CSV table of C-alpha atoms in Angstrom, one decimal:
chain,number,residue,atom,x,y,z
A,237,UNK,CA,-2.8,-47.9,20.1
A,238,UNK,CA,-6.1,-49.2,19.3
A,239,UNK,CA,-9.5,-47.1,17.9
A,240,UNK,CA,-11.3,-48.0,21.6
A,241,UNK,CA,-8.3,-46.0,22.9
A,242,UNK,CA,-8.0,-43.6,20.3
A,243,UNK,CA,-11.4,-42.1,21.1
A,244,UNK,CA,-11.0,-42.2,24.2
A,245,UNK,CA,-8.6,-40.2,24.9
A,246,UNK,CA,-9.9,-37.8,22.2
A,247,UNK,CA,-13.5,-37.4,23.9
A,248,UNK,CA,-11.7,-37.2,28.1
A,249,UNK,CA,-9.1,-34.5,26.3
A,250,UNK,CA,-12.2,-32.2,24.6
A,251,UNK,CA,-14.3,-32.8,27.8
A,252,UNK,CA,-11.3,-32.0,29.9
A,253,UNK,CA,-10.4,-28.5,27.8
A,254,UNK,CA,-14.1,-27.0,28.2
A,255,UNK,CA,-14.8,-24.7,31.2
A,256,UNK,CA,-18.1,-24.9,33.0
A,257,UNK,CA,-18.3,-21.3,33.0
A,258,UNK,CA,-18.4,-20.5,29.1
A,259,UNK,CA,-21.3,-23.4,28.7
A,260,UNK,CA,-23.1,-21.8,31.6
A,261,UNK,CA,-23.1,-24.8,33.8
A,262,UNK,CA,-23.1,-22.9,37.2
A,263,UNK,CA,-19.8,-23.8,39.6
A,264,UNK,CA,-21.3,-22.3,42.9
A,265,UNK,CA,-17.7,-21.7,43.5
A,266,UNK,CA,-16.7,-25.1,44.3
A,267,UNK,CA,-13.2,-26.4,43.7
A,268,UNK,CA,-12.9,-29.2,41.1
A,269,UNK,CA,-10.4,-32.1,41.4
A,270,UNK,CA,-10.2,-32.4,37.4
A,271,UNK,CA,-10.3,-29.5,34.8
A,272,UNK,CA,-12.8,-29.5,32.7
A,273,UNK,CA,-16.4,-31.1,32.6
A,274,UNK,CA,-17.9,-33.8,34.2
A,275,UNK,CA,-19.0,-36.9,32.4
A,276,UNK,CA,-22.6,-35.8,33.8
A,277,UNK,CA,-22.4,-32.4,32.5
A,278,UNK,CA,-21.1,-33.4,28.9
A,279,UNK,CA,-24.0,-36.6,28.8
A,280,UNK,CA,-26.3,-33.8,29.6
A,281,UNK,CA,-25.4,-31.2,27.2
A,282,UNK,CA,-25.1,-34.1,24.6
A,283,UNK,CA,-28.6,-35.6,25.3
A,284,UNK,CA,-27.6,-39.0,26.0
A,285,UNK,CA,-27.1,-40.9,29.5
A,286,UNK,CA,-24.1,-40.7,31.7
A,287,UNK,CA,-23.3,-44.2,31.4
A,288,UNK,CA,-23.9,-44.3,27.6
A,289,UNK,CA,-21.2,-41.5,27.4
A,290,UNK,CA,-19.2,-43.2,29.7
A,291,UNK,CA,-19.3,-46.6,28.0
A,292,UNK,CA,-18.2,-44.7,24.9
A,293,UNK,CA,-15.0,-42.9,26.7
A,294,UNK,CA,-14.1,-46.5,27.9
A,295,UNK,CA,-14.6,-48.2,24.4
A,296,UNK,CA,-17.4,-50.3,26.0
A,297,UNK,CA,-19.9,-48.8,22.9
A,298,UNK,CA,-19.1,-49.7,20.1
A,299,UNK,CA,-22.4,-48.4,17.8
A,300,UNK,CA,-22.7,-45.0,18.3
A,301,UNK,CA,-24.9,-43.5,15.7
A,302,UNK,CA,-23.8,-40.7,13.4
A,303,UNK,CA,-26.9,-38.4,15.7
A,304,UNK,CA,-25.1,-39.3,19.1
A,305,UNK,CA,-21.5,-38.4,17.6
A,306,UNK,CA,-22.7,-34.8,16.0
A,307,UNK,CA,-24.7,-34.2,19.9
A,308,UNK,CA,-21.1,-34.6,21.5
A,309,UNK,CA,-19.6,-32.5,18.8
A,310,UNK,CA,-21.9,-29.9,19.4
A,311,UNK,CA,-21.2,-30.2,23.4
A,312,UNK,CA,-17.4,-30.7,23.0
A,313,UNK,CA,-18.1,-27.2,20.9
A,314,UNK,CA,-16.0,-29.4,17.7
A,315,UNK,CA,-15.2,-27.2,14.7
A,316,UNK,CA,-15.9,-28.9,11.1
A,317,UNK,CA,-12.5,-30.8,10.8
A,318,UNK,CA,-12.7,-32.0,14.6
A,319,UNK,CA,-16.1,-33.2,14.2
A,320,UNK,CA,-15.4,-35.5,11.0
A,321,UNK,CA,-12.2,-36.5,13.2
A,322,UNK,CA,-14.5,-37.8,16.0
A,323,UNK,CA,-16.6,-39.8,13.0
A,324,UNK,CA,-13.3,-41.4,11.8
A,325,UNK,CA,-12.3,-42.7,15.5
A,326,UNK,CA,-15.6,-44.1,16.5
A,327,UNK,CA,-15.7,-46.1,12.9
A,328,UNK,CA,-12.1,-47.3,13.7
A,329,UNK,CA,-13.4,-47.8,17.1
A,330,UNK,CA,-16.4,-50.1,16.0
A,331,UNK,CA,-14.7,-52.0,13.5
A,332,UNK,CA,-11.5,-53.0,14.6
A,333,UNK,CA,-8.1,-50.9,13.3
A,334,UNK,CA,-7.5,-54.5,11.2
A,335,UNK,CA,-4.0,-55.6,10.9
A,336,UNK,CA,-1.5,-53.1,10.8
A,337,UNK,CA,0.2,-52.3,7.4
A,338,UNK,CA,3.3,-50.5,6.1
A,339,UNK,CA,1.4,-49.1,2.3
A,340,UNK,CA,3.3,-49.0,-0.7
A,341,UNK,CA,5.6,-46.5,-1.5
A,342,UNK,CA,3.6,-42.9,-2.9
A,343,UNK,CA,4.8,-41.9,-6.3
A,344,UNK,CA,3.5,-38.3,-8.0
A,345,UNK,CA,0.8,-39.3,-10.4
A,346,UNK,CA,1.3,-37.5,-14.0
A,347,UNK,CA,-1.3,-35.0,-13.5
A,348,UNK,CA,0.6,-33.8,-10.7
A,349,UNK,CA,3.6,-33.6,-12.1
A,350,UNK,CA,2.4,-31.9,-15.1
A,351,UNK,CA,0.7,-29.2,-12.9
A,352,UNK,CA,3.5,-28.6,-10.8
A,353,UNK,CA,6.0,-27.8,-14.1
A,354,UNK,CA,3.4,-25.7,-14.6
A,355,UNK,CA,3.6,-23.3,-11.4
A,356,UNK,CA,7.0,-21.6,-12.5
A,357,UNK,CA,7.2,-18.8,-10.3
A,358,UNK,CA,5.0,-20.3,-7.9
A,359,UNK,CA,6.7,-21.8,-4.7
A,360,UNK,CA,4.7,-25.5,-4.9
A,361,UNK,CA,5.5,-28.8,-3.2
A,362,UNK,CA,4.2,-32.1,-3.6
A,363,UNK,CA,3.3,-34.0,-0.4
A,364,UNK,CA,2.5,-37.6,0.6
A,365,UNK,CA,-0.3,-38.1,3.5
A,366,UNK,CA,2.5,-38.6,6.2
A,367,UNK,CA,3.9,-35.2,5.5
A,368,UNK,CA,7.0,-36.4,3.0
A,369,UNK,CA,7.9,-34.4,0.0
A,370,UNK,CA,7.6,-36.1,-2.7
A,371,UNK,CA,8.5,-33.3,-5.4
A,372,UNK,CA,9.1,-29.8,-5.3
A,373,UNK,CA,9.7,-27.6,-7.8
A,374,UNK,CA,12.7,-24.9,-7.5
A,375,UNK,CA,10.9,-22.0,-6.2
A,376,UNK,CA,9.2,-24.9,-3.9
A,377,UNK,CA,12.8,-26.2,-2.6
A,378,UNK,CA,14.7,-22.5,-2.6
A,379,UNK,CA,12.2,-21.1,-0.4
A,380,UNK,CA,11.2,-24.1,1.8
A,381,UNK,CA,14.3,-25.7,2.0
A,382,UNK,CA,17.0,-24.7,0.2
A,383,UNK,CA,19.8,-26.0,2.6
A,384,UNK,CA,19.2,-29.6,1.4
A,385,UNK,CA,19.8,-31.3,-1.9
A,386,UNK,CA,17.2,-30.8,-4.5
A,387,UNK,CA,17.0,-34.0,-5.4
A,388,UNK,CA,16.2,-35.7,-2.5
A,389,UNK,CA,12.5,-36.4,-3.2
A,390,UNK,CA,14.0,-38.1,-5.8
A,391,UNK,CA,15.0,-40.6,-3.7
A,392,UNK,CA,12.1,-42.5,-1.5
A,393,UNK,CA,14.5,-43.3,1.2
A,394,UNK,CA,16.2,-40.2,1.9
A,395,UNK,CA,12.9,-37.9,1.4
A,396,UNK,CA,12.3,-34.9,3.6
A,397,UNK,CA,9.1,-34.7,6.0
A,398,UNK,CA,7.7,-31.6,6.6
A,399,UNK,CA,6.8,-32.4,9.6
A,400,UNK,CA,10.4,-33.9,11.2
A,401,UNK,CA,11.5,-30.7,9.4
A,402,UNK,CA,9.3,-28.3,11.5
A,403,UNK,CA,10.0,-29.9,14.6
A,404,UNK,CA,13.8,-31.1,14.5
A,405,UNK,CA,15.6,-28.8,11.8
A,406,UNK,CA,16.9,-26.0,12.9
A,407,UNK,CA,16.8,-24.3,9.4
A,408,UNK,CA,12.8,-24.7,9.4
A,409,UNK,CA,12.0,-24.0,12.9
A,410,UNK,CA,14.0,-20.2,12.2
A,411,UNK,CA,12.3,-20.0,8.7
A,412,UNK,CA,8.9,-19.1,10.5
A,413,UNK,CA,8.7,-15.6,12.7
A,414,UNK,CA,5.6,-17.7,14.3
A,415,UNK,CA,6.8,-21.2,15.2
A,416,UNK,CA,4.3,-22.4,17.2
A,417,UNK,CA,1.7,-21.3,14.7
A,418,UNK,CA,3.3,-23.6,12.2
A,419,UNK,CA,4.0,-26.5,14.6
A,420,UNK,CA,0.7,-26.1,15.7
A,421,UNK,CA,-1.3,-26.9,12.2
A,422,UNK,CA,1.3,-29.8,11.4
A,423,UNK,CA,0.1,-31.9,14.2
A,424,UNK,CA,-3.4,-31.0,14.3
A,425,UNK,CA,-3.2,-32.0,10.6
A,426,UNK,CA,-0.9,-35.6,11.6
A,427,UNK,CA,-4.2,-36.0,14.3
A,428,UNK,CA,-6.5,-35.4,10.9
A,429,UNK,CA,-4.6,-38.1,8.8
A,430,UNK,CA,-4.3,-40.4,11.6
A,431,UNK,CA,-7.8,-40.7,12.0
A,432,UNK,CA,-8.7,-40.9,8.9
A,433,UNK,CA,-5.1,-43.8,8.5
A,434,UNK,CA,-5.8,-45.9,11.8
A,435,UNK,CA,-3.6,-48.8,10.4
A,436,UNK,CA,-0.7,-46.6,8.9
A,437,UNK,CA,1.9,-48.1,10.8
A,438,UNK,CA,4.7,-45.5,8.6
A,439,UNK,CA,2.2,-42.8,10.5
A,440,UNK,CA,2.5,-44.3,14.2
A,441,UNK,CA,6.7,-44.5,13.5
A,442,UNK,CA,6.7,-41.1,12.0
A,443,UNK,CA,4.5,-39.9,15.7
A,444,UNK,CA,6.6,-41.8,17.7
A,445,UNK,CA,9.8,-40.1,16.2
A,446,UNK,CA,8.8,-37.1,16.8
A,447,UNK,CA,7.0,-37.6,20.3
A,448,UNK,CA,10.5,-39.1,21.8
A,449,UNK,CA,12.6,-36.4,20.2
A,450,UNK,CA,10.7,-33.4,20.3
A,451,UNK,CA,9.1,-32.0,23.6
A,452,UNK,CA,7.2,-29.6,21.9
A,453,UNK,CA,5.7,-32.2,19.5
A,454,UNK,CA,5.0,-34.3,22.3
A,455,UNK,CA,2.9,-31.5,24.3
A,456,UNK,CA,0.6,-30.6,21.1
A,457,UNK,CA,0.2,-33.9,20.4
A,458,UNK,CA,-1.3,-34.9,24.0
A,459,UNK,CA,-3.4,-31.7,23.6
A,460,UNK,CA,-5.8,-33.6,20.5
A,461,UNK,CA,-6.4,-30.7,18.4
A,462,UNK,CA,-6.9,-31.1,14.9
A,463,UNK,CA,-6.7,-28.9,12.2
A,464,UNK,CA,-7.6,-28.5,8.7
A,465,UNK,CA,-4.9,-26.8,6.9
A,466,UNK,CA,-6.4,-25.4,4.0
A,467,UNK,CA,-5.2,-21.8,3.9
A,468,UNK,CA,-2.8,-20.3,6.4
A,469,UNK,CA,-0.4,-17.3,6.4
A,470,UNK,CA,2.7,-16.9,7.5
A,471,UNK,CA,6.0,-14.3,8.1
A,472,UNK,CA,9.0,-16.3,6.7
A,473,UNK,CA,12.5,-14.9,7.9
A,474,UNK,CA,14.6,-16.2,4.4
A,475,UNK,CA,17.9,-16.9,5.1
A,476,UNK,CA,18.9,-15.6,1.6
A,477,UNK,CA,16.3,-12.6,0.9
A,478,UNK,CA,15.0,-11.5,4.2
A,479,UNK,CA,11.3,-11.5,5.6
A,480,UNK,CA,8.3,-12.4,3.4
A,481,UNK,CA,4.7,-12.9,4.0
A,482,UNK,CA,3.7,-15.5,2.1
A,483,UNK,CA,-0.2,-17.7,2.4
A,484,UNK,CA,0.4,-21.1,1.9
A,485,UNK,CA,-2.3,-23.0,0.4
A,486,UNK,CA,-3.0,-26.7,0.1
A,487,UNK,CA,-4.3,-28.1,-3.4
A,488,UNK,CA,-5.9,-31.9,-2.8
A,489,UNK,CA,-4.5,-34.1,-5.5
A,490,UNK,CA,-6.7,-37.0,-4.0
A,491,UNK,CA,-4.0,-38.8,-1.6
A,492,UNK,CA,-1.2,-35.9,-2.5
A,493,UNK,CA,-1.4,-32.2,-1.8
A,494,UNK,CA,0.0,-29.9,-3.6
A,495,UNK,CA,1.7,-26.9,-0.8
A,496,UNK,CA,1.4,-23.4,-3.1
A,497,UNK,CA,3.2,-20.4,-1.5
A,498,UNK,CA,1.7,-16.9,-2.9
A,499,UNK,CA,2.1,-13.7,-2.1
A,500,UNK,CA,-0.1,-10.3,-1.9
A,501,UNK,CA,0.2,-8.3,-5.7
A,502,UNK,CA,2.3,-5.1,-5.2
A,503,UNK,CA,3.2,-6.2,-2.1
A,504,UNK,CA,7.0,-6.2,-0.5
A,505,UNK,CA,6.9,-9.8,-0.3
A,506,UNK,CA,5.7,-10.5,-3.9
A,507,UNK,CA,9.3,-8.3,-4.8
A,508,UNK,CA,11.1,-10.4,-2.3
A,509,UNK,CA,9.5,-13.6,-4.2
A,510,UNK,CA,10.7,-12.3,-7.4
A,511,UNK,CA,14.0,-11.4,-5.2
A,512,UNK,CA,14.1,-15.0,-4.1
A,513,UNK,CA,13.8,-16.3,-8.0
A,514,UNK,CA,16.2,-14.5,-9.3
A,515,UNK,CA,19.1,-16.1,-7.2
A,516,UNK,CA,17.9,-19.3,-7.4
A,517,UNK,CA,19.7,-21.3,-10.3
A,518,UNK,CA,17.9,-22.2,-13.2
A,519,UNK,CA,18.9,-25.6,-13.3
A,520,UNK,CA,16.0,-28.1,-11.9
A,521,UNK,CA,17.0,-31.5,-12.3
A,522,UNK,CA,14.1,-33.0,-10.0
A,523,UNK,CA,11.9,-31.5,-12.3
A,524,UNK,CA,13.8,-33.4,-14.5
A,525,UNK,CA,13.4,-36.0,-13.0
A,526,UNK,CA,9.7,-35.7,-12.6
A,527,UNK,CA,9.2,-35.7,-16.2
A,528,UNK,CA,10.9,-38.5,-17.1
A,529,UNK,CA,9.1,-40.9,-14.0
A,530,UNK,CA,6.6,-38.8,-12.5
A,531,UNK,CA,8.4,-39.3,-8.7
């Protein structure tokens, strides 16, 4: 799918989830074929002509200035991480996606490593921008995904995804009390990468994967929202030591993140944590591992 088409779909999906109502564009109580606004009534809350936004919904405008963009954020009512989305497509857009191109293999970078034996009793995983886990430490792995071999990351071929995991593991899909929470800010942060990766053709795979396997993924993906995920919390249902609450944090490592699972002090879940560490085995070869060739 090229940038023209990209876009477009992005800016008729927005337009098509706003209702005239909460803008107060008055309705008269007429009956509309299509949800949503009207090109007319996003051009006008946007400043700009109807046929310049429409040129730009068909991929017929290909200059949009940064000004024009931040007017239809403002009228598509764009949070932060939507807005610099919209930014990324029309540049893809204007330029061209290029040739497509499979990029070389990610590795965890030294100073990652090192800060990730640091974070002992810290649940922390290292993640690639398509969602794989390229390390984890053994909190990381025992409380994310202890059903599967610890060494996997280990191994670039056989590396988990967090996102497959979410949407096609069973294990994962009963670890969170609120699924679609989860599921939600793993694709709206896929739609943040693939904007910002139009010619990430292990990206567009990894989509396509899960669109044709995975109904749900399908659905959220169609729906265009993007998300940030920064700081979230969640209600884990551990297999091994019950219900947690844990925030899960995410640490930029420039092209890796580094996915930090804390708890509140004092709290039930921070004894569950400690719970959770205890019957975990000491034993860490990926860290290992890590040491000796940082991923």
């Amino acid at each position: 799918m090229n940038g023209k088409v990209r876009l477009g779909e992005f800016l008729q999906t927005r337009r098509s989830q706003l209702r005239p109502e909460d803008l107060g564009i008055p309705g008269y109580g007429e009956r509309r074929r299509v949800p949503g606004l009207r090109r007319e009534e996003l051009a006008s809350l946007a400043g700009v002509s109807v046929s310049y936004y429409t040129r730009l919904e068909q991929g017929q405008s290909l200059n949009a200035s940064p000004q024009v963009l931040d007017a239809i954020a403002r009228a598509l009512r764009l949070e932060e991480a939507e807005r610099l989305h919209l930014h990324n497509l029309a540049r893809s857009s204007a330029t061209g996606s290029g040739r497509s191109r499979r990029p070389a293999p990610e590795r965890v970078t030294e100073a990652t490593a090192q800060l990730l034996e640091a974070l002992v009793h810290v649940p922390a995983i290292v993640s690639g921008r398509r969602s794989e886990v390229l390390a984890w430490n053994r909190l990381g792995h025992a409380l994310f995904a202890g059903h599967l071999d610890p060494g996997a990351p280990d191994r670039p071929t056989e590396r988990p995804n967090m996102a497959r995991l979410v949407f096609l593991d069973a294990h994962t899909r009963d670890l969170y009390a609120d699924w679609p929470a989860k599921a939600r800010a793993v694709v709206g942060n896929l739609r943040l990468v693939a904007g910002r990766h139009p010619d990430d053709t292990a990206l567009h795979a990894l989509v396509g994967e899960l669109s044709s396997k995975s109904a749900d993924f399908a659905s959220m993906w169609a729906d265009h929202r993007v998300t940030a995920c920064a700081v979230a919390t969640y209600e884990m249902r551990h297999p091994l030591v019950g219900p947690l609450t844990v925030t899960q944090q995410t640490l930029s490592q420039g092209p890796q993140n580094i996915v930090v699972a804390t708890t509140e002090a004092d709290s039930p879940a921070r004894t569950t944590l400690a719970l959770l560490d205890q019957v975990t085995p000491q034993h860490d070869p990926a860290r290992q591992r890590i040491r000796a060739g940082f991923g």
